[in-house]
GROMACS .gro file of C-alpha atoms in nm:
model
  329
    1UNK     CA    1  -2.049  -2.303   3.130
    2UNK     CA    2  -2.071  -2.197   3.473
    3UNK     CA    3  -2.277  -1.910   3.691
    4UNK     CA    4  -1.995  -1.740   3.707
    5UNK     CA    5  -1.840  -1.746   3.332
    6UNK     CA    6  -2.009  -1.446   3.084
    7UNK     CA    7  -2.172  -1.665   2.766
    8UNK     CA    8  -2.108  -1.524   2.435
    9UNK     CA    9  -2.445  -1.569   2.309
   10UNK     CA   10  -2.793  -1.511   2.525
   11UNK     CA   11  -3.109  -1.674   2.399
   12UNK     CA   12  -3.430  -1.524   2.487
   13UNK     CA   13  -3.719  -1.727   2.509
   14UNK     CA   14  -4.016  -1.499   2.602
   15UNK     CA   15  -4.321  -1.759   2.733
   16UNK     CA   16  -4.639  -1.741   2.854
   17UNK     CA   17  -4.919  -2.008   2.899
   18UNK     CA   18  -4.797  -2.222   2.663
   19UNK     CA   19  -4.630  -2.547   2.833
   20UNK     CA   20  -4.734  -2.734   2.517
   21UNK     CA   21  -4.545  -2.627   2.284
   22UNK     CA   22  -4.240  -2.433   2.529
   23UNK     CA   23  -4.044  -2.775   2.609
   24UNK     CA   24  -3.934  -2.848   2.183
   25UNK     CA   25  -3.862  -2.435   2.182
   26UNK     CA   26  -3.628  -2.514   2.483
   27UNK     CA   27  -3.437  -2.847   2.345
   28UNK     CA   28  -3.406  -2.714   2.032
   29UNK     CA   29  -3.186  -2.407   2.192
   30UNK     CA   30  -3.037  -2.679   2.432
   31UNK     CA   31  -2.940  -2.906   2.163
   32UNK     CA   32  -2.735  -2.579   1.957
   33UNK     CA   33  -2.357  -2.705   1.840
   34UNK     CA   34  -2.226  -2.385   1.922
   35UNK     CA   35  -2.226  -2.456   2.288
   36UNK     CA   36  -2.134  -2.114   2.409
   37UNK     CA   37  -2.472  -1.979   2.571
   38UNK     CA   38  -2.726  -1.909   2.810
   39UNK     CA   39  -3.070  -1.952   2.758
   40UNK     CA   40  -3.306  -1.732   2.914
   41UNK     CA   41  -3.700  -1.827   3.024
   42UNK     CA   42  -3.906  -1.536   3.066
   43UNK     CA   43  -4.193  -1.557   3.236
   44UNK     CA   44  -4.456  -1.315   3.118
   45UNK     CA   45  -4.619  -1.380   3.513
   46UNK     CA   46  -4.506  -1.667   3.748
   47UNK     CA   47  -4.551  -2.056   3.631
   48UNK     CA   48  -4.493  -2.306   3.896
   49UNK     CA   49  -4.447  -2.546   3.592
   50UNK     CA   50  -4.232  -2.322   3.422
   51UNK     CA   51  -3.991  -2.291   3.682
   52UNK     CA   52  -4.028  -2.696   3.726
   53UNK     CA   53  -3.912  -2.713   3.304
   54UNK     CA   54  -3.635  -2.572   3.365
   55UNK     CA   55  -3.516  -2.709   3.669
   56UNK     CA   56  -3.543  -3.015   3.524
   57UNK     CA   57  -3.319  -3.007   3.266
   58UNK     CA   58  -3.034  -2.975   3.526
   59UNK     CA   59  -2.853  -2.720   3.311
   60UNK     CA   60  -2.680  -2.429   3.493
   61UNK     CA   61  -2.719  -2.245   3.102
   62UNK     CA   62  -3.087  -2.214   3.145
   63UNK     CA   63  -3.211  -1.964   3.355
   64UNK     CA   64  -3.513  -1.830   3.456
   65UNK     CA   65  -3.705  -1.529   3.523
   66UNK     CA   66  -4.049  -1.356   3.585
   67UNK     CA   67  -4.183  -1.081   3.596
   68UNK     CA   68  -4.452  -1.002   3.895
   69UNK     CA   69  -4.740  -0.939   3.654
   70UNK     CA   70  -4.856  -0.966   3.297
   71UNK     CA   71  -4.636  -0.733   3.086
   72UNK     CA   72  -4.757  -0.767   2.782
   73UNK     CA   73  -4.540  -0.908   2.434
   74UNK     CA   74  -4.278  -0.662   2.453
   75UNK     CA   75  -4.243  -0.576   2.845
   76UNK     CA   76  -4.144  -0.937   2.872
   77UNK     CA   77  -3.926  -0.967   2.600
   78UNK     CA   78  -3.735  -0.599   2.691
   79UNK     CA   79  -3.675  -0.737   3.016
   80UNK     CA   80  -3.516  -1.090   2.941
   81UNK     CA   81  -3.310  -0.827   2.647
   82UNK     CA   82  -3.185  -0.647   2.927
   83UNK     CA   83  -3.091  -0.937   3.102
   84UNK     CA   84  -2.894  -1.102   2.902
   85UNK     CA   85  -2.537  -1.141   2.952
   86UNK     CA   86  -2.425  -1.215   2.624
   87UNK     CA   87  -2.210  -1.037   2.323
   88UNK     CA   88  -2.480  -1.174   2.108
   89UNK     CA   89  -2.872  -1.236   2.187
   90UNK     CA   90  -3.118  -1.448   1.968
   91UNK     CA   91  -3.525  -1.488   2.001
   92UNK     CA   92  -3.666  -1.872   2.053
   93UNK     CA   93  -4.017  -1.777   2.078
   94UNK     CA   94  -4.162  -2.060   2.324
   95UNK     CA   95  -4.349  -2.207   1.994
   96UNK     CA   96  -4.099  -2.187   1.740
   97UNK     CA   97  -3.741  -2.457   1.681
   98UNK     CA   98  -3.383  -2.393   1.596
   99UNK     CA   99  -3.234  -2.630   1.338
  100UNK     CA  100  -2.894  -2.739   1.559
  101UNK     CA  101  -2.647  -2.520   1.355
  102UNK     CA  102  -2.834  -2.192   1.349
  103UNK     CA  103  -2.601  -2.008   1.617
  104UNK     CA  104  -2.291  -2.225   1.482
  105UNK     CA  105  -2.373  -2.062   1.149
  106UNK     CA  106  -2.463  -1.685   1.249
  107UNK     CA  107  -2.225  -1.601   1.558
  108UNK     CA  108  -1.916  -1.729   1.296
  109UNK     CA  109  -1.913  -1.434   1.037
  110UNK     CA  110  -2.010  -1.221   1.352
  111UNK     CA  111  -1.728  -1.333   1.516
  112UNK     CA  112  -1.526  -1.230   1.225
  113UNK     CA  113  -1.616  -0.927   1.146
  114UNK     CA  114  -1.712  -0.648   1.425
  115UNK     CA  115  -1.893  -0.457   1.161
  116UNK     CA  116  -2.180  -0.661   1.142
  117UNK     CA  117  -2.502  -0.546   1.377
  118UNK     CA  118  -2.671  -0.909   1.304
  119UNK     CA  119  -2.669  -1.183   1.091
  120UNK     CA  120  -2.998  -1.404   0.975
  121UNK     CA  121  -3.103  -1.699   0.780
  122UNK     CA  122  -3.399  -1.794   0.598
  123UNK     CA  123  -3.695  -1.998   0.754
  124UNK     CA  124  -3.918  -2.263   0.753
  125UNK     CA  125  -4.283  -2.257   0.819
  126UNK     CA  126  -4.487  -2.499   1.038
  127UNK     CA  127  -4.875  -2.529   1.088
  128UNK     CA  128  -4.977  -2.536   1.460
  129UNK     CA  129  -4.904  -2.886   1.507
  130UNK     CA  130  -4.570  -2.846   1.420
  131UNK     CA  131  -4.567  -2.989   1.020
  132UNK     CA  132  -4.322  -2.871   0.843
  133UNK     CA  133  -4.475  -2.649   0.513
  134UNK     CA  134  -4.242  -2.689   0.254
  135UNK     CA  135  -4.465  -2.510   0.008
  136UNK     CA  136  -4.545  -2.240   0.201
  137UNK     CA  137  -4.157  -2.213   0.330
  138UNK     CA  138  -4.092  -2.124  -0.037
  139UNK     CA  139  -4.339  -1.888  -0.101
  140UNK     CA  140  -4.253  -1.704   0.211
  141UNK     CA  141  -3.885  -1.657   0.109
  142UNK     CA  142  -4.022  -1.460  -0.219
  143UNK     CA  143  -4.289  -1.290  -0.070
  144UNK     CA  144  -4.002  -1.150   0.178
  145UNK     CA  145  -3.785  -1.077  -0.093
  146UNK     CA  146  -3.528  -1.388   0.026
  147UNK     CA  147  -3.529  -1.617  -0.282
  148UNK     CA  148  -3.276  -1.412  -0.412
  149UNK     CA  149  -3.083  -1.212  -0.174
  150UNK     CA  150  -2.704  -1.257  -0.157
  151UNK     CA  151  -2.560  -1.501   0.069
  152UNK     CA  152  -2.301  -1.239   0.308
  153UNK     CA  153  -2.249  -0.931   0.443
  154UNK     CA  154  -2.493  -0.580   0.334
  155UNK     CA  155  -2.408  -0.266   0.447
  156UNK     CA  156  -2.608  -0.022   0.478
  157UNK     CA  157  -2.895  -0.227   0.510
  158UNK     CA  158  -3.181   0.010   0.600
  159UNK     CA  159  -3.400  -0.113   0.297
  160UNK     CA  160  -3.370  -0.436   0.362
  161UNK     CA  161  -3.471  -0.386   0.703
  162UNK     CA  162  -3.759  -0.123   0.714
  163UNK     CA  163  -3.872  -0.170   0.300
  164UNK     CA  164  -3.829  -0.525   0.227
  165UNK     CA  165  -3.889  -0.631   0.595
  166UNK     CA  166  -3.640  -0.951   0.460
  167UNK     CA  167  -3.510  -0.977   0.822
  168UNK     CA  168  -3.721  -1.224   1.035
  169UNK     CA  169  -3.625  -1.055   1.312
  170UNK     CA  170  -3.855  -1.243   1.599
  171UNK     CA  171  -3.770  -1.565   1.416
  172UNK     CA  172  -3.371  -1.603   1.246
  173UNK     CA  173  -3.175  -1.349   1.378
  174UNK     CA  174  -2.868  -1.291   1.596
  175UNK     CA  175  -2.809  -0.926   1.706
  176UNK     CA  176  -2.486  -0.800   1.832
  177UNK     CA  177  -2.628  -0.688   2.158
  178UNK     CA  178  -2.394  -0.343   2.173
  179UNK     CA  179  -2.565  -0.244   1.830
  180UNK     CA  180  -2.898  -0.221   2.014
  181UNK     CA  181  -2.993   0.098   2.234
  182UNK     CA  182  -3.194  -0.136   2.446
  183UNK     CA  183  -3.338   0.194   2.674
  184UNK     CA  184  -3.551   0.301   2.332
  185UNK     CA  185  -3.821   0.089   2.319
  186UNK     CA  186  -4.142   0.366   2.324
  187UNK     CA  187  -4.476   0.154   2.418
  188UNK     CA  188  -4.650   0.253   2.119
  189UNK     CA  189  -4.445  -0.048   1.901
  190UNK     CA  190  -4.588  -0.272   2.070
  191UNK     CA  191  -4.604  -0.585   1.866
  192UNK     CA  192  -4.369  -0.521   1.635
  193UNK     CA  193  -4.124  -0.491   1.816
  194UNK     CA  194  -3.932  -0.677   1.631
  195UNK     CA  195  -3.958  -0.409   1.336
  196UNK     CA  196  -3.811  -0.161   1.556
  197UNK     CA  197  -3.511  -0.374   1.713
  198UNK     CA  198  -3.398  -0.400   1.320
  199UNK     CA  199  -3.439  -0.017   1.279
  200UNK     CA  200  -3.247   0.013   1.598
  201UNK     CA  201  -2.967  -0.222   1.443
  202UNK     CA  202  -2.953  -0.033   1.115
  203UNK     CA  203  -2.965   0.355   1.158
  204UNK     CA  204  -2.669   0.372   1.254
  205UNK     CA  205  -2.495   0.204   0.939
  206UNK     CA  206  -2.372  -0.110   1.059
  207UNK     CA  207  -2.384  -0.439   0.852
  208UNK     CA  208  -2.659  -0.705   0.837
  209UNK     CA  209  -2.503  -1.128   0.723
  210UNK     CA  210  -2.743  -1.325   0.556
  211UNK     CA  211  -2.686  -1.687   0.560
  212UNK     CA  212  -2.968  -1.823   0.265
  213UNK     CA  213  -3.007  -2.179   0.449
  214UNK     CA  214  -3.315  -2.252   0.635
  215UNK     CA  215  -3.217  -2.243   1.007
  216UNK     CA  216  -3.501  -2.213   1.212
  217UNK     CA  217  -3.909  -2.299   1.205
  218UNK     CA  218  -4.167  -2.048   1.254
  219UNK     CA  219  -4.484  -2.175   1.388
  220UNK     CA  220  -4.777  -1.982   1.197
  221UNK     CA  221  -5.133  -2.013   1.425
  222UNK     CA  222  -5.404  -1.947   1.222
  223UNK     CA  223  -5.572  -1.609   1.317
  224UNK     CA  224  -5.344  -1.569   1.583
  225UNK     CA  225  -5.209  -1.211   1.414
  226UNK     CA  226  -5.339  -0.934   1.650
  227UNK     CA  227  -5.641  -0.709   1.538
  228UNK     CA  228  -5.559  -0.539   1.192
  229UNK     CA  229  -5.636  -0.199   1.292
  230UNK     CA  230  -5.421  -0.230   1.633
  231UNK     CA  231  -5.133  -0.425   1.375
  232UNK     CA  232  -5.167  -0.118   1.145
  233UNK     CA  233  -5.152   0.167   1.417
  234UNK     CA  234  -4.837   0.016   1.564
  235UNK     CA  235  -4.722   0.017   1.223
  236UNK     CA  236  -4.796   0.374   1.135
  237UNK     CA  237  -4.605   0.501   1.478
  238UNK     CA  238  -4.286   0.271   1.359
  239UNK     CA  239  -4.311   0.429   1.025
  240UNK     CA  240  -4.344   0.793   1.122
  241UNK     CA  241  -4.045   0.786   1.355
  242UNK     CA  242  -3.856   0.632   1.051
  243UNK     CA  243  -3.950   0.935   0.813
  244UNK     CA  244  -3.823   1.197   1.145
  245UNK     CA  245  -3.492   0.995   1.153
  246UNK     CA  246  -3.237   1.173   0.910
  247UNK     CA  247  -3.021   0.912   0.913
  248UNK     CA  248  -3.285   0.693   0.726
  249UNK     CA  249  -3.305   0.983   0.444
  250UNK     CA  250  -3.186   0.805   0.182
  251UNK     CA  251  -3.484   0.573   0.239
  252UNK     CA  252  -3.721   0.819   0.321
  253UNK     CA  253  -3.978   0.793  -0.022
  254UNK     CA  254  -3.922   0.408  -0.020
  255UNK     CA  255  -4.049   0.364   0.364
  256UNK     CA  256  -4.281   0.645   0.265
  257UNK     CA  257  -4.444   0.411   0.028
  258UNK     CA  258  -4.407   0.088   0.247
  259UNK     CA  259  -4.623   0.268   0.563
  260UNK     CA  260  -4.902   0.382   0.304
  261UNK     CA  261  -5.125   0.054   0.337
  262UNK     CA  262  -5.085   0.079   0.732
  263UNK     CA  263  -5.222   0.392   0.695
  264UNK     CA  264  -5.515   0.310   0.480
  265UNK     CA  265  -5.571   0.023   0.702
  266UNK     CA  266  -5.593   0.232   1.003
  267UNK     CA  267  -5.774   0.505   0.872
  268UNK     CA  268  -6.026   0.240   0.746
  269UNK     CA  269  -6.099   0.093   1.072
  270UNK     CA  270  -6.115   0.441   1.278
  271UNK     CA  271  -6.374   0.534   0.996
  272UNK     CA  272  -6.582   0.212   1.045
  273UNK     CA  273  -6.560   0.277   1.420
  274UNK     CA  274  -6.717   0.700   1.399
  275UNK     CA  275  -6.393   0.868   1.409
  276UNK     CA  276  -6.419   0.998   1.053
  277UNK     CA  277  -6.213   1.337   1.063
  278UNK     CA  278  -5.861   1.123   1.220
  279UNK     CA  279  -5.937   0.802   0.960
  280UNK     CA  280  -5.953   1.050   0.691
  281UNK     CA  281  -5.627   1.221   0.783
  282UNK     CA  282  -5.524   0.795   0.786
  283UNK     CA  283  -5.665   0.756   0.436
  284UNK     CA  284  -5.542   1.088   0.241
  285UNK     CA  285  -5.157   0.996   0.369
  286UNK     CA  286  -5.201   0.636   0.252
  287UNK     CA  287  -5.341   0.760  -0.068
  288UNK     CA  288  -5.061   1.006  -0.149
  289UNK     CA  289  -4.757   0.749  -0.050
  290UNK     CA  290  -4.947   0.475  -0.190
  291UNK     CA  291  -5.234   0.495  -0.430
  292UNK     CA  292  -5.413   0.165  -0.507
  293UNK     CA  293  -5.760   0.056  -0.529
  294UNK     CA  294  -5.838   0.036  -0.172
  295UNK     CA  295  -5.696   0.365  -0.057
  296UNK     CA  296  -5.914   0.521  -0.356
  297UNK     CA  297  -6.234   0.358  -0.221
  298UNK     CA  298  -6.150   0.366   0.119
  299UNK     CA  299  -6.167   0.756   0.092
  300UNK     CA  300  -6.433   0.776  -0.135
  301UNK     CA  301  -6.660   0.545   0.104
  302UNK     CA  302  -6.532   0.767   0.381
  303UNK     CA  303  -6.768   1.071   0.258
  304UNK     CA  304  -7.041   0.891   0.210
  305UNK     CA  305  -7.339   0.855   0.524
  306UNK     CA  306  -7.258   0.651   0.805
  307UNK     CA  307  -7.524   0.351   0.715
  308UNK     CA  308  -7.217   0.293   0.458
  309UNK     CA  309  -7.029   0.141   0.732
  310UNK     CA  310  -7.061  -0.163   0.630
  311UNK     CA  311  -6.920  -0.104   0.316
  312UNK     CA  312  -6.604   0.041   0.473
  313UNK     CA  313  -6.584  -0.260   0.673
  314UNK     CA  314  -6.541  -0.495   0.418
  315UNK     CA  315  -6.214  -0.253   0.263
  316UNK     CA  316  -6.081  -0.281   0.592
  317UNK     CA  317  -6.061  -0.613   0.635
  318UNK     CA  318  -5.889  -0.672   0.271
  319UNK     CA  319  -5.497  -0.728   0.326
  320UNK     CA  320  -5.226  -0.693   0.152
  321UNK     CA  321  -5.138  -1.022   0.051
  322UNK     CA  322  -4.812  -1.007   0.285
  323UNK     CA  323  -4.940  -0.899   0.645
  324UNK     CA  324  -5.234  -1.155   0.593
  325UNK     CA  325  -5.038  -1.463   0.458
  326UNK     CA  326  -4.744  -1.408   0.705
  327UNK     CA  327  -4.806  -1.109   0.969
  328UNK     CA  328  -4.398  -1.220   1.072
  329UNK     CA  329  -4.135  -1.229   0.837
   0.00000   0.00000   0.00000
């Protein structure tokens, strides 16, 4: 492909500081069957040895870009997004791999079908050295609610998306790029932003294709998830615009119930930190959605004096088994 001819697919490899582990994120995109692309380095800054990467592959398909300053996770990603050429766009995150078939396999039924907002595949996990986990690959498919999903196409797939969270958006996914209103992107999501680019491809009832083979490898650094009460909050704001979209009502109690643990996480941490009267607020509407043990005690230890803080502490830092196991789907 040259400068001049439009790819059909854009991948989107956002980057930054980590030469280590970028070069196997790039020649696993490089060494795709489906030919058909460009690949896209974004450069949350300006590396010198970045830029040297990818001129050294000698491949007019690999481009790259900077931005003058740090960004942050999504500024840099929304801006490689924007610039991609493509009818399709995948993420390579500079630490994870492609399996050689995994646009071969998703831009097919897409291809096929104009219906479909994205397709995605199942996963594999890897430590941070880059061993494959078979074991934990496995239990990450049922914890995600994968094991048993359909091979093919689901429409409407709001549940899947926003309840089950079964799309691995950052990780196995191919978006249509036309099915994405890439101008709304508010600040406040943050890190997952990759929860809100699959409400953005499902509101509108378009199609989701699942392909059940493992296509791509997630890298999973220990205690690299960001803060839990900063995780939750960006959570909470995702949710909440969810419950104000109409188009979602059909969903609404089930999301309802999914946000209810953000919201006891977050009103747990703004309790532990003196701002009782808002982390109450937090607690009582993760209580109602979703009563459990924690959101019980979390209240209850929430009237009681501040030297309790401690106490609240400790609930806050209990997860749910599937935001502490595997923060990304």
């Amino acid at each position: 492909m040259d400068g001049c001819t439009t790819p059909k697919v854009s991948i989107v490899t956002p980057t930054y500081d980590r030469m280590d582990l970028l070069k196997g994120a790039v020649e696993s995109g490089l060494a795709q069957t489906y030919a058909d692309f460009e690949l896209i380095v974004s450069d949350n800054a300006m590396s010198d040895e970045v830029q040297a990467l990818v001129a050294s592959y000698g491949d007019d398909r690999i481009k790259y870009r900077h931005n003058g300053s740090n960004v942050g996770a999504l500024g840099n990603a929304l801006a490689a997004y924007k610039a991609a050429r493509g009818t399709y766009i995948g993420t390579l995150h500079d630490d994870d791999l492609w399996e050689p078939t995994f646009l071969e396999k998703l831009v097919h039924p897409m291809e096929a079908d104009p219906s479909i907002s994205l397709a995605f595949s199942d996963h594999y996990i890897m430590d941070g050295s880059g061993r494959t986990d078979v074991q934990k690959s496995t239990e990450n498919s049922k914890l995600w609610r994968r094991a048993n999903l359909a091979p093919g196409k689901h429409q409407p797939f709001v549940r899947l998306a926003l309840v089950d969270r079964a799309l691995p958006v950052a990780m196995a996914t191919v978006f249509r790029k036309d099915s994405i209103d890439w101008n709304d992107f508010p600040p406040e999501v943050a890190s997952v932003y990759d929860l809100w680019l699959a409400y953005l491809a499902c509101r509108n009832g378009g199609a989701a294709y699942y392909v059940p083979e493992r296509l791509t490898r997630y890298r999973h650094h220990g205690g690299a998830m960001t803060a839990h009460s900063r995780y939750d909050e960006f959570f909470v704001y995702c949710y909440d615009r969810f419950l104000s979209d109409p188009r979602l009502a059909d969903a609404h109690d089930a999301i309802r119930r999914e946000a209810g643990p953000f919201h006891t996480g977050l009103g747990l941490a703004l309790v532990a930190h003196g701002d009782r009267a808002r982390g109450r607020r937090h607690l009582a509407r993760g209580l109602r959605s979703h009563p459990d043990l924690r959101s019980v005690s979390g209240l209850v230890c929430s009237a009681l004096p501040a030297s309790a803080s401690a106490m609240v502490e400790r609930l806050a830092n209990v997860r749910r088994m599937r935001s502490s196991a595997y923060p990304r789907a």
